[in-house]
């Protein structure tokens, strides 16, 4: 078994934190804190990957998703 990285996005909203993996359609979770959301999405990704063959998992996780922020001027 090989460790791979899955991209995840965690957004803060009025209910806490919402997390999803853009590489894995429908793989999402939430948490009251950032740490809880991170732990929950890690578990969700692992469970999601259990439903795939090793080849399918490698294919889905071979796409690197990079996020960053840019500073913008608002009128």
PDB file of C-alpha atoms in Angstrom:
ATOM      1  CA  UNK A   1       0.000   0.000   0.000  1.00  0.00           C
ATOM      2  CA  UNK A   2       1.346   3.401  -1.007  1.00  0.00           C
ATOM      3  CA  UNK A   3       0.547   6.755   0.574  1.00  0.00           C
ATOM      4  CA  UNK A   4      -0.839   9.299  -1.851  1.00  0.00           C
ATOM      5  CA  UNK A   5      -2.143  12.826  -1.421  1.00  0.00           C
ATOM      6  CA  UNK A   6      -5.710  13.895  -2.061  1.00  0.00           C
ATOM      7  CA  UNK A   7      -6.511  17.544  -2.558  1.00  0.00           C
ATOM      8  CA  UNK A   8      -9.102  18.930  -0.171  1.00  0.00           C
ATOM      9  CA  UNK A   9     -10.801  22.291   0.139  1.00  0.00           C
ATOM     10  CA  UNK A  10     -12.047  23.501   3.505  1.00  0.00           C
ATOM     11  CA  UNK A  11     -14.360  26.494   3.662  1.00  0.00           C
ATOM     12  CA  UNK A  12     -15.657  28.296   6.736  1.00  0.00           C
ATOM     13  CA  UNK A  13     -19.372  29.054   6.753  1.00  0.00           C
ATOM     14  CA  UNK A  14     -22.042  29.985   9.287  1.00  0.00           C
ATOM     15  CA  UNK A  15     -22.310  26.351  10.469  1.00  0.00           C
ATOM     16  CA  UNK A  16     -18.596  25.650  10.963  1.00  0.00           C
ATOM     17  CA  UNK A  17     -16.390  24.188   8.258  1.00  0.00           C
ATOM     18  CA  UNK A  18     -17.301  22.394   5.040  1.00  0.00           C
ATOM     19  CA  UNK A  19     -14.713  20.158   3.352  1.00  0.00           C
ATOM     20  CA  UNK A  20     -14.580  18.355   0.020  1.00  0.00           C
ATOM     21  CA  UNK A  21     -12.138  16.708  -2.342  1.00  0.00           C
ATOM     22  CA  UNK A  22     -12.377  18.109  -5.883  1.00  0.00           C
ATOM     23  CA  UNK A  23     -10.724  14.952  -7.245  1.00  0.00           C
ATOM     24  CA  UNK A  24     -13.353  12.636  -5.766  1.00  0.00           C
ATOM     25  CA  UNK A  25     -16.886  13.490  -6.884  1.00  0.00           C
ATOM     26  CA  UNK A  26     -19.265  13.616  -3.942  1.00  0.00           C
ATOM     27  CA  UNK A  27     -16.577  13.155  -1.289  1.00  0.00           C
ATOM     28  CA  UNK A  28     -17.390  15.759   1.332  1.00  0.00           C
ATOM     29  CA  UNK A  29     -17.654  16.278   5.064  1.00  0.00           C
ATOM     30  CA  UNK A  30     -17.915  18.981   7.698  1.00  0.00           C
ATOM     31  CA  UNK A  31     -16.877  19.864  11.219  1.00  0.00           C
ATOM     32  CA  UNK A  32     -17.428  22.401  13.947  1.00  0.00           C
ATOM     33  CA  UNK A  33     -13.712  23.333  13.860  1.00  0.00           C
ATOM     34  CA  UNK A  34     -11.083  23.335  11.124  1.00  0.00           C
ATOM     35  CA  UNK A  35      -9.302  20.422  12.802  1.00  0.00           C
ATOM     36  CA  UNK A  36     -12.506  18.400  13.040  1.00  0.00           C
ATOM     37  CA  UNK A  37     -13.331  19.072   9.385  1.00  0.00           C
ATOM     38  CA  UNK A  38      -9.812  18.043   8.377  1.00  0.00           C
ATOM     39  CA  UNK A  39     -10.028  14.774  10.334  1.00  0.00           C
ATOM     40  CA  UNK A  40     -13.501  14.087   8.938  1.00  0.00           C
ATOM     41  CA  UNK A  41     -12.535  14.711   5.303  1.00  0.00           C
ATOM     42  CA  UNK A  42      -9.445  12.500   5.714  1.00  0.00           C
ATOM     43  CA  UNK A  43     -11.712   9.688   6.916  1.00  0.00           C
ATOM     44  CA  UNK A  44     -14.209  10.371   4.100  1.00  0.00           C
ATOM     45  CA  UNK A  45     -11.424  10.207   1.491  1.00  0.00           C
ATOM     46  CA  UNK A  46     -10.104   6.930   2.912  1.00  0.00           C
ATOM     47  CA  UNK A  47     -13.594   5.394   2.902  1.00  0.00           C
ATOM     48  CA  UNK A  48     -14.247   6.675  -0.628  1.00  0.00           C
ATOM     49  CA  UNK A  49     -10.990   5.166  -1.877  1.00  0.00           C
ATOM     50  CA  UNK A  50     -11.945   1.782  -0.390  1.00  0.00           C
ATOM     51  CA  UNK A  51     -14.754   1.642  -2.959  1.00  0.00           C
ATOM     52  CA  UNK A  52     -12.292   1.964  -5.861  1.00  0.00           C
ATOM     53  CA  UNK A  53      -9.811  -0.430  -7.390  1.00  0.00           C
ATOM     54  CA  UNK A  54      -6.148   0.525  -6.837  1.00  0.00           C
ATOM     55  CA  UNK A  55      -5.953   1.621 -10.481  1.00  0.00           C
ATOM     56  CA  UNK A  56      -9.029   3.853 -10.144  1.00  0.00           C
ATOM     57  CA  UNK A  57      -7.646   5.402  -6.966  1.00  0.00           C
ATOM     58  CA  UNK A  58      -4.274   6.151  -8.606  1.00  0.00           C
ATOM     59  CA  UNK A  59      -6.033   7.686 -11.621  1.00  0.00           C
ATOM     60  CA  UNK A  60      -8.235   9.971  -9.525  1.00  0.00           C
ATOM     61  CA  UNK A  61      -5.382  11.064  -7.252  1.00  0.00           C
ATOM     62  CA  UNK A  62      -2.957  11.696 -10.122  1.00  0.00           C
ATOM     63  CA  UNK A  63      -4.473  15.139 -10.759  1.00  0.00           C
ATOM     64  CA  UNK A  64      -2.901  17.729  -8.517  1.00  0.00           C
ATOM     65  CA  UNK A  65      -5.196  20.561  -7.482  1.00  0.00           C
ATOM     66  CA  UNK A  66      -3.417  23.681  -6.259  1.00  0.00           C
ATOM     67  CA  UNK A  67      -5.194  26.521  -4.528  1.00  0.00           C
ATOM     68  CA  UNK A  68      -3.907  29.916  -3.557  1.00  0.00           C
ATOM     69  CA  UNK A  69      -5.272  33.353  -2.925  1.00  0.00           C
ATOM     70  CA  UNK A  70      -4.739  36.601  -4.735  1.00  0.00           C
ATOM     71  CA  UNK A  71      -5.091  40.095  -3.406  1.00  0.00           C
ATOM     72  CA  UNK A  72      -7.744  42.112  -5.217  1.00  0.00           C
ATOM     73  CA  UNK A  73      -8.907  45.687  -4.989  1.00  0.00           C
ATOM     74  CA  UNK A  74     -12.553  46.180  -4.071  1.00  0.00           C
ATOM     75  CA  UNK A  75     -14.262  49.481  -4.758  1.00  0.00           C
TER      76      UNK A  75
END
